[in-house]
PDB file of C-alpha atoms in Angstrom:
ATOM      1  CA  UNK A   1      12.897  43.808-338.519  1.00  0.00           C
ATOM      2  CA  UNK A   2       9.742  43.722-340.642  1.00  0.00           C
ATOM      3  CA  UNK A   3       9.839  43.533-344.438  1.00  0.00           C
ATOM      4  CA  UNK A   4       7.519  42.719-347.386  1.00  0.00           C
ATOM      5  CA  UNK A   5       8.513  40.053-349.701  1.00  0.00           C
ATOM      6  CA  UNK A   6       6.499  38.430-352.680  1.00  0.00           C
ATOM      7  CA  UNK A   7       6.383  34.670-353.054  1.00  0.00           C
ATOM      8  CA  UNK A   8       4.619  32.498-355.846  1.00  0.00           C
ATOM      9  CA  UNK A   9       1.370  31.219-354.468  1.00  0.00           C
ATOM     10  CA  UNK A  10       2.365  27.608-354.833  1.00  0.00           C
ATOM     11  CA  UNK A  11       5.615  28.238-352.956  1.00  0.00           C
ATOM     12  CA  UNK A  12       3.966  30.070-350.110  1.00  0.00           C
ATOM     13  CA  UNK A  13       1.372  27.136-349.622  1.00  0.00           C
ATOM     14  CA  UNK A  14       4.234  24.710-349.314  1.00  0.00           C
ATOM     15  CA  UNK A  15       6.374  26.739-347.153  1.00  0.00           C
ATOM     16  CA  UNK A  16       3.030  27.168-344.791  1.00  0.00           C
ATOM     17  CA  UNK A  17       2.445  23.258-344.970  1.00  0.00           C
ATOM     18  CA  UNK A  18       6.062  22.411-344.159  1.00  0.00           C
ATOM     19  CA  UNK A  19       6.133  24.961-341.349  1.00  0.00           C
ATOM     20  CA  UNK A  20       2.792  23.607-339.847  1.00  0.00           C
ATOM     21  CA  UNK A  21       4.119  20.048-339.886  1.00  0.00           C
ATOM     22  CA  UNK A  22       7.114  21.070-338.158  1.00  0.00           C
ATOM     23  CA  UNK A  23       5.075  22.864-335.545  1.00  0.00           C
ATOM     24  CA  UNK A  24       6.761  26.229-336.410  1.00  0.00           C
ATOM     25  CA  UNK A  25       5.603  29.555-337.669  1.00  0.00           C
ATOM     26  CA  UNK A  26       5.859  30.733-341.256  1.00  0.00           C
ATOM     27  CA  UNK A  27       8.313  33.246-340.055  1.00  0.00           C
ATOM     28  CA  UNK A  28      10.397  30.818-338.329  1.00  0.00           C
ATOM     29  CA  UNK A  29      10.450  28.556-341.203  1.00  0.00           C
ATOM     30  CA  UNK A  30      11.420  31.072-343.982  1.00  0.00           C
ATOM     31  CA  UNK A  31      14.015  32.603-341.498  1.00  0.00           C
ATOM     32  CA  UNK A  32      15.592  29.188-341.107  1.00  0.00           C
ATOM     33  CA  UNK A  33      15.309  28.730-344.930  1.00  0.00           C
ATOM     34  CA  UNK A  34      17.128  31.969-345.704  1.00  0.00           C
ATOM     35  CA  UNK A  35      19.945  31.291-343.074  1.00  0.00           C
ATOM     36  CA  UNK A  36      20.483  27.782-344.451  1.00  0.00           C
ATOM     37  CA  UNK A  37      20.674  29.167-348.047  1.00  0.00           C
ATOM     38  CA  UNK A  38      23.312  31.691-346.921  1.00  0.00           C
ATOM     39  CA  UNK A  39      25.271  29.392-344.967  1.00  0.00           C
ATOM     40  CA  UNK A  40      25.496  26.805-347.965  1.00  0.00           C
ATOM     41  CA  UNK A  41      26.765  29.715-350.032  1.00  0.00           C
ATOM     42  CA  UNK A  42      29.277  30.742-347.381  1.00  0.00           C
ATOM     43  CA  UNK A  43      30.910  27.468-346.765  1.00  0.00           C
ATOM     44  CA  UNK A  44      32.365  25.644-350.040  1.00  0.00           C
ATOM     45  CA  UNK A  45      31.936  21.954-350.213  1.00  0.00           C
ATOM     46  CA  UNK A  46      35.265  20.440-350.131  1.00  0.00           C
ATOM     47  CA  UNK A  47      36.272  16.925-350.939  1.00  0.00           C
ATOM     48  CA  UNK A  48      37.164  14.941-347.931  1.00  0.00           C
ATOM     49  CA  UNK A  49      39.286  11.711-348.561  1.00  0.00           C
ATOM     50  CA  UNK A  50      37.583   8.796-347.260  1.00  0.00           C
ATOM     51  CA  UNK A  51      39.529   5.703-346.088  1.00  0.00           C
ATOM     52  CA  UNK A  52      39.394   2.543-348.269  1.00  0.00           C
ATOM     53  CA  UNK A  53      39.628  -0.781-346.584  1.00  0.00           C
ATOM     54  CA  UNK A  54      40.667  -4.065-348.089  1.00  0.00           C
ATOM     55  CA  UNK A  55      40.031  -4.137-351.764  1.00  0.00           C
ATOM     56  CA  UNK A  56      39.888  -0.492-352.479  1.00  0.00           C
ATOM     57  CA  UNK A  57      36.430  -0.571-354.469  1.00  0.00           C
ATOM     58  CA  UNK A  58      33.122  -1.137-354.102  1.00  0.00           C
ATOM     59  CA  UNK A  59      31.622  -4.811-354.978  1.00  0.00           C
ATOM     60  CA  UNK A  60      29.427  -4.454-357.820  1.00  0.00           C
ATOM     61  CA  UNK A  61      26.407  -5.598-356.039  1.00  0.00           C
ATOM     62  CA  UNK A  62      26.696  -2.703-353.530  1.00  0.00           C
ATOM     63  CA  UNK A  63      24.239   0.320-353.869  1.00  0.00           C
ATOM     64  CA  UNK A  64      25.003   3.082-351.523  1.00  0.00           C
ATOM     65  CA  UNK A  65      21.381   4.324-352.338  1.00  0.00           C
ATOM     66  CA  UNK A  66      19.774   1.633-350.360  1.00  0.00           C
ATOM     67  CA  UNK A  67      20.730   1.528-346.628  1.00  0.00           C
ATOM     68  CA  UNK A  68      18.599  -1.606-346.374  1.00  0.00           C
ATOM     69  CA  UNK A  69      20.285  -3.428-349.027  1.00  0.00           C
ATOM     70  CA  UNK A  70      23.754  -2.464-347.676  1.00  0.00           C
ATOM     71  CA  UNK A  71      22.832  -3.786-344.293  1.00  0.00           C
ATOM     72  CA  UNK A  72      21.824  -7.154-345.702  1.00  0.00           C
ATOM     73  CA  UNK A  73      25.019  -7.423-347.612  1.00  0.00           C
ATOM     74  CA  UNK A  74      27.071  -6.650-344.324  1.00  0.00           C
ATOM     75  CA  UNK A  75      25.002  -9.123-342.175  1.00  0.00           C
ATOM     76  CA  UNK A  76      25.679 -11.759-344.996  1.00  0.00           C
ATOM     77  CA  UNK A  77      29.345 -10.909-344.662  1.00  0.00           C
ATOM     78  CA  UNK A  78      29.521 -11.204-341.090  1.00  0.00           C
ATOM     79  CA  UNK A  79      27.655 -14.761-341.384  1.00  0.00           C
ATOM     80  CA  UNK A  80      30.323 -15.758-343.800  1.00  0.00           C
ATOM     81  CA  UNK A  81      33.095 -14.984-341.924  1.00  0.00           C
ATOM     82  CA  UNK A  82      31.971 -16.657-338.638  1.00  0.00           C
TER      83      UNK A  82
END
């Protein structure tokens, strides 16, 4: 189906650039973005209980924002447990 939409100029430029970087047409990019937005609204985010092992809390020096830092700490723990 064809339709006409109005987009802010800056938003359109960004959408075109992202579509080009992904090797997709602007139409494909916008269609995918609309599908994603609709899907997010349909499926409520549920809280999923995560298993907790030995200790029950994070160490104070652990940051889940840095996977590299977390990997370093895990490798240090492995070395100490050998």
